[in-house]
mmCIF file of C-alpha atoms in Angstrom:
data_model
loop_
_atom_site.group_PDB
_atom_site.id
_atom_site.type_symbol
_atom_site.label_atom_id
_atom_site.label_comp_id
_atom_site.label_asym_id
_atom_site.label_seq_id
_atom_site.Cartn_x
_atom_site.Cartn_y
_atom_site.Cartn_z
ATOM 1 C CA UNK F 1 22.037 10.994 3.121
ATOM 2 C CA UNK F 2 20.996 6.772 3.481
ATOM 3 C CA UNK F 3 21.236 6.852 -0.262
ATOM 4 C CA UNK F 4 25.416 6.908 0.206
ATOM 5 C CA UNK F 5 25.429 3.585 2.675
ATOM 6 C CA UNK F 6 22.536 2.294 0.198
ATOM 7 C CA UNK F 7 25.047 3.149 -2.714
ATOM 8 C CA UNK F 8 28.435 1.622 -1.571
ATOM 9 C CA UNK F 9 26.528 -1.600 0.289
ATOM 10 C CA UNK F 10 26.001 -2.976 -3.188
ATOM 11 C CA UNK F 11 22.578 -4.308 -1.976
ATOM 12 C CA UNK F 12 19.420 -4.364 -4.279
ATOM 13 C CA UNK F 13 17.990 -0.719 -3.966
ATOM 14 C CA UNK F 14 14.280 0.117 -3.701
ATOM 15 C CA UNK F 15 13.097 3.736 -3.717
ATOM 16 C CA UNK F 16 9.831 5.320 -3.116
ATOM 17 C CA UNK F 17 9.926 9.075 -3.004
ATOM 18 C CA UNK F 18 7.278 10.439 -0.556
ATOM 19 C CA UNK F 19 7.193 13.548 -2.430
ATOM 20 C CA UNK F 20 4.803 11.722 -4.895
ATOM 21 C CA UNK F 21 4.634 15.003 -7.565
ATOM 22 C CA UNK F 22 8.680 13.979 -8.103
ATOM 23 C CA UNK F 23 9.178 12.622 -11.720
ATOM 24 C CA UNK F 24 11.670 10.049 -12.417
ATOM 25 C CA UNK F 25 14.403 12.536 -14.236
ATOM 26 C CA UNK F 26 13.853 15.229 -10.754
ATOM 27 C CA UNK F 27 14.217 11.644 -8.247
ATOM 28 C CA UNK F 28 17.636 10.553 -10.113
ATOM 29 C CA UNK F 29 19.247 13.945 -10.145
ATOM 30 C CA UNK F 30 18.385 13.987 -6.225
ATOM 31 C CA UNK F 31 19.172 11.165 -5.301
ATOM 32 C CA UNK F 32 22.607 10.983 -7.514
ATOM 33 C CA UNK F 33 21.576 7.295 -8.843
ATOM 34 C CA UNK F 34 20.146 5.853 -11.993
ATOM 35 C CA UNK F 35 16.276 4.853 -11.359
ATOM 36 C CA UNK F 36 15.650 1.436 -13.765
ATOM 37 C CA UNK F 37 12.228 0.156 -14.010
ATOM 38 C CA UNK F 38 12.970 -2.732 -11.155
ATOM 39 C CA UNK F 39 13.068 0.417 -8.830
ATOM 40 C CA UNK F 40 9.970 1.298 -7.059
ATOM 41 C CA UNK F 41 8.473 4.682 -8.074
ATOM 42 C CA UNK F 42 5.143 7.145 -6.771
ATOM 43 C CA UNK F 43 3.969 5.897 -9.821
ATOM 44 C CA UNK F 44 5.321 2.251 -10.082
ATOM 45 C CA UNK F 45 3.446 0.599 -8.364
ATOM 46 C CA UNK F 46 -0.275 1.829 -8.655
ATOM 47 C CA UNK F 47 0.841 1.408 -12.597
ATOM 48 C CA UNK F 48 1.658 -2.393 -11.969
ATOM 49 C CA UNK F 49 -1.810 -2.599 -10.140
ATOM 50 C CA UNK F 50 -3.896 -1.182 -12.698
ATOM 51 C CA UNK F 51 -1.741 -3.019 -15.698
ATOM 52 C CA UNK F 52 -2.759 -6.066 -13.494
ATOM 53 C CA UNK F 53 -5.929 -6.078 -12.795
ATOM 54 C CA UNK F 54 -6.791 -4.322 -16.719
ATOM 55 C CA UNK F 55 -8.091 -1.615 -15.106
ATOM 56 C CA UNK F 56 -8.664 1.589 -16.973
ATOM 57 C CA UNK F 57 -7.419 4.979 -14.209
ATOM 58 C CA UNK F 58 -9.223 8.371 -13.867
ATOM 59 C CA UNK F 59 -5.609 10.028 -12.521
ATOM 60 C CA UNK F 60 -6.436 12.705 -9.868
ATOM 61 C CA UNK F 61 -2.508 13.022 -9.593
ATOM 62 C CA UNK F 62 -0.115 15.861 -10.054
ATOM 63 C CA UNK F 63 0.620 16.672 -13.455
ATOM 64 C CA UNK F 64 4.318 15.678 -12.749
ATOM 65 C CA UNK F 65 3.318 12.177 -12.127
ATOM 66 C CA UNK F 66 1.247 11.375 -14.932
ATOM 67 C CA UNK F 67 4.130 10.546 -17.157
ATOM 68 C CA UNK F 68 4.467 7.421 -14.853
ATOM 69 C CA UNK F 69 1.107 6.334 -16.408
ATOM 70 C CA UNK F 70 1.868 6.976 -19.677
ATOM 71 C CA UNK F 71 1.056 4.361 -22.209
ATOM 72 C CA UNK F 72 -2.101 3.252 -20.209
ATOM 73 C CA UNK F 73 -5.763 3.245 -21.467
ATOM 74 C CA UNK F 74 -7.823 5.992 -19.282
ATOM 75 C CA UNK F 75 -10.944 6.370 -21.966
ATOM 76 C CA UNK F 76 -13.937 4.959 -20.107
ATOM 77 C CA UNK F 77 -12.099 4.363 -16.584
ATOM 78 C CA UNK F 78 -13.124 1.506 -14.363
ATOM 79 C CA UNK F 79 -10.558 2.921 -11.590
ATOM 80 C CA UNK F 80 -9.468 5.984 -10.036
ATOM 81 C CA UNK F 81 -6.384 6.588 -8.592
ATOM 82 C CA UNK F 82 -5.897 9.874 -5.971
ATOM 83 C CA UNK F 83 -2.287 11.227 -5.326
ATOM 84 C CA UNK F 84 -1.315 14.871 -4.074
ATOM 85 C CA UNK F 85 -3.368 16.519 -6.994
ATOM 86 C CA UNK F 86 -4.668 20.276 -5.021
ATOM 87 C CA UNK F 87 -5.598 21.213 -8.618
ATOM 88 C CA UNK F 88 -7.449 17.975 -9.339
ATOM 89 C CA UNK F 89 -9.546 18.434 -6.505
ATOM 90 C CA UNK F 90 -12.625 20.109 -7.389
ATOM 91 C CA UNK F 91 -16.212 19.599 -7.484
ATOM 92 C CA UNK F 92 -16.667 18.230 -11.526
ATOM 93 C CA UNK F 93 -13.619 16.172 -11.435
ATOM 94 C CA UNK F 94 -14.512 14.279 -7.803
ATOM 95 C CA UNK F 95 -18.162 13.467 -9.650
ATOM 96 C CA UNK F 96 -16.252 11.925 -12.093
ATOM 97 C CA UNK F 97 -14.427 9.877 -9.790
ATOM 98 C CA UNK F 98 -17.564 9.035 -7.684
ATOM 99 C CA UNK F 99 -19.371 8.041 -10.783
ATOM 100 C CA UNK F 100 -16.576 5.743 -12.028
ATOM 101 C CA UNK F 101 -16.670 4.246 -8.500
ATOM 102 C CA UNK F 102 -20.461 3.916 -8.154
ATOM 103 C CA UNK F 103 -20.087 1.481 -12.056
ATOM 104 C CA UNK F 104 -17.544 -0.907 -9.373
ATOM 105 C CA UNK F 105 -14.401 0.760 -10.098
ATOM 106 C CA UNK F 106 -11.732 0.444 -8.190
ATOM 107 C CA UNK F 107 -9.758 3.143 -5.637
ATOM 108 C CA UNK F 108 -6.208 3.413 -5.480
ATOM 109 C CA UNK F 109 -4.720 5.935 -3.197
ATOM 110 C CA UNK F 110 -0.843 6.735 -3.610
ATOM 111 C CA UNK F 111 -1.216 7.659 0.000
ATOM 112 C CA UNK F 112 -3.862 9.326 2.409
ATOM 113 C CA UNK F 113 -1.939 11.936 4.965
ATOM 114 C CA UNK F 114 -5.199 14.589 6.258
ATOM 115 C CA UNK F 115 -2.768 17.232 5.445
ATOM 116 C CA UNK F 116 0.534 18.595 4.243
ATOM 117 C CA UNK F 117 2.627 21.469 5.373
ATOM 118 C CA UNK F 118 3.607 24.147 3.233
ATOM 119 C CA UNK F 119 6.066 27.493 3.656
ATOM 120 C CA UNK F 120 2.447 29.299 4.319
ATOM 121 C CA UNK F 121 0.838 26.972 6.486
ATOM 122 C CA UNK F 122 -1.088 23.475 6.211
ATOM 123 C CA UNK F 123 -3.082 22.157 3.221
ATOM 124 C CA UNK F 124 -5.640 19.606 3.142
ATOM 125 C CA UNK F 125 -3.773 16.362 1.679
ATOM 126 C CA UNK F 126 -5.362 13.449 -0.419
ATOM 127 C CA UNK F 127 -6.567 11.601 2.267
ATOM 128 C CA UNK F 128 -9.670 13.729 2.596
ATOM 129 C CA UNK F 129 -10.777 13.173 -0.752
ATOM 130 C CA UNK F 130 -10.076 8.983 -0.402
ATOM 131 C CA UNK F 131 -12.726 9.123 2.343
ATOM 132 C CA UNK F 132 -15.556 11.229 0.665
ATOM 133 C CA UNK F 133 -14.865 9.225 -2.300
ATOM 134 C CA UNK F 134 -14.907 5.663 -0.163
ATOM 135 C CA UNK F 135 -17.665 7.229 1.503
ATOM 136 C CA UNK F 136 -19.846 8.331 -1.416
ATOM 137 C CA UNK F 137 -18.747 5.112 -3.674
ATOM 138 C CA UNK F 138 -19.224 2.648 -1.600
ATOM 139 C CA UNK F 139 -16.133 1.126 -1.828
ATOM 140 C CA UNK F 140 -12.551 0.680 -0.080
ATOM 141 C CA UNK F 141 -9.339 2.390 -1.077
ATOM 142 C CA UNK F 142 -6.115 -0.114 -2.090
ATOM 143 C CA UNK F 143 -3.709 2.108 -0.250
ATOM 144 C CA UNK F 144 -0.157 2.114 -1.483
ATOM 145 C CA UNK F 145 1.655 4.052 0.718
#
């Protein structure tokens, strides 16, 4: 596992899970390391982004990631964010999004793979749902990953 070499090198350590749904607690019992807030996270760094620029997120993100954003305003979002969110993904909740785009609010996409493999085949991923929403909104996803 490159966490052992990153361990014992006694460098600076940055992570970023790719398995975005992964809360902090679930990434530091895996990876056998303490996460502190210097550490980059799914959730880290769309959070610094939207804590930056004031901006207000609809989260279309997996329930398990949401307690990254915790502590932020998301009454009257001026900014959506899209992660791996299969229940997020339906028709009332992407109008939503579209309409906070179409007011100029910003897109933030944790990532944008076409699809993801499962034990019982492939599943549409976020990246999908960025386009139609870049496509309907009229505007260009900040991609993080």
């Amino acid at each position: 596992m490159p966490t052992k070499y990153s361990r014992c090198s006694h460098r600076p350590q940055r992570y970023q899970h790719h398995e975005e749904v992964l809360t902090r607690f679930v990434q530091i019992k895996q990876l056998h390391a303490v996460i502190k807030p210097e550490h980059v996270t799914a959730g880290g760094i769309p959070r610094s982004l939207l804590q930056q620029r004031n901006l207000r997120p609809l989260l279309l993100v997996d329930p398990s990631l949401q307690e990254e954003f915790d502590g932020l305003d998301c009454a009257n979002p001026n900014a959506v964010v899209v992660g791996l969110a299969p229940d997020q993904f339906h028709y009332s909740k992407l109008n939503e999004a579209f309409r906070a785009l179409l007011d100029g609010g910003s897109l933030i996409a944790l990532h944008e793979p076409r699809y993801f493999a499962a034990k019982d085949g492939l599943y549409l991923g976020p990246g999908p749902f960025v386009k139609a929403l870049e496509f309907s909104g009229g505007v260009e996803a900040i991609i993080i990953g």
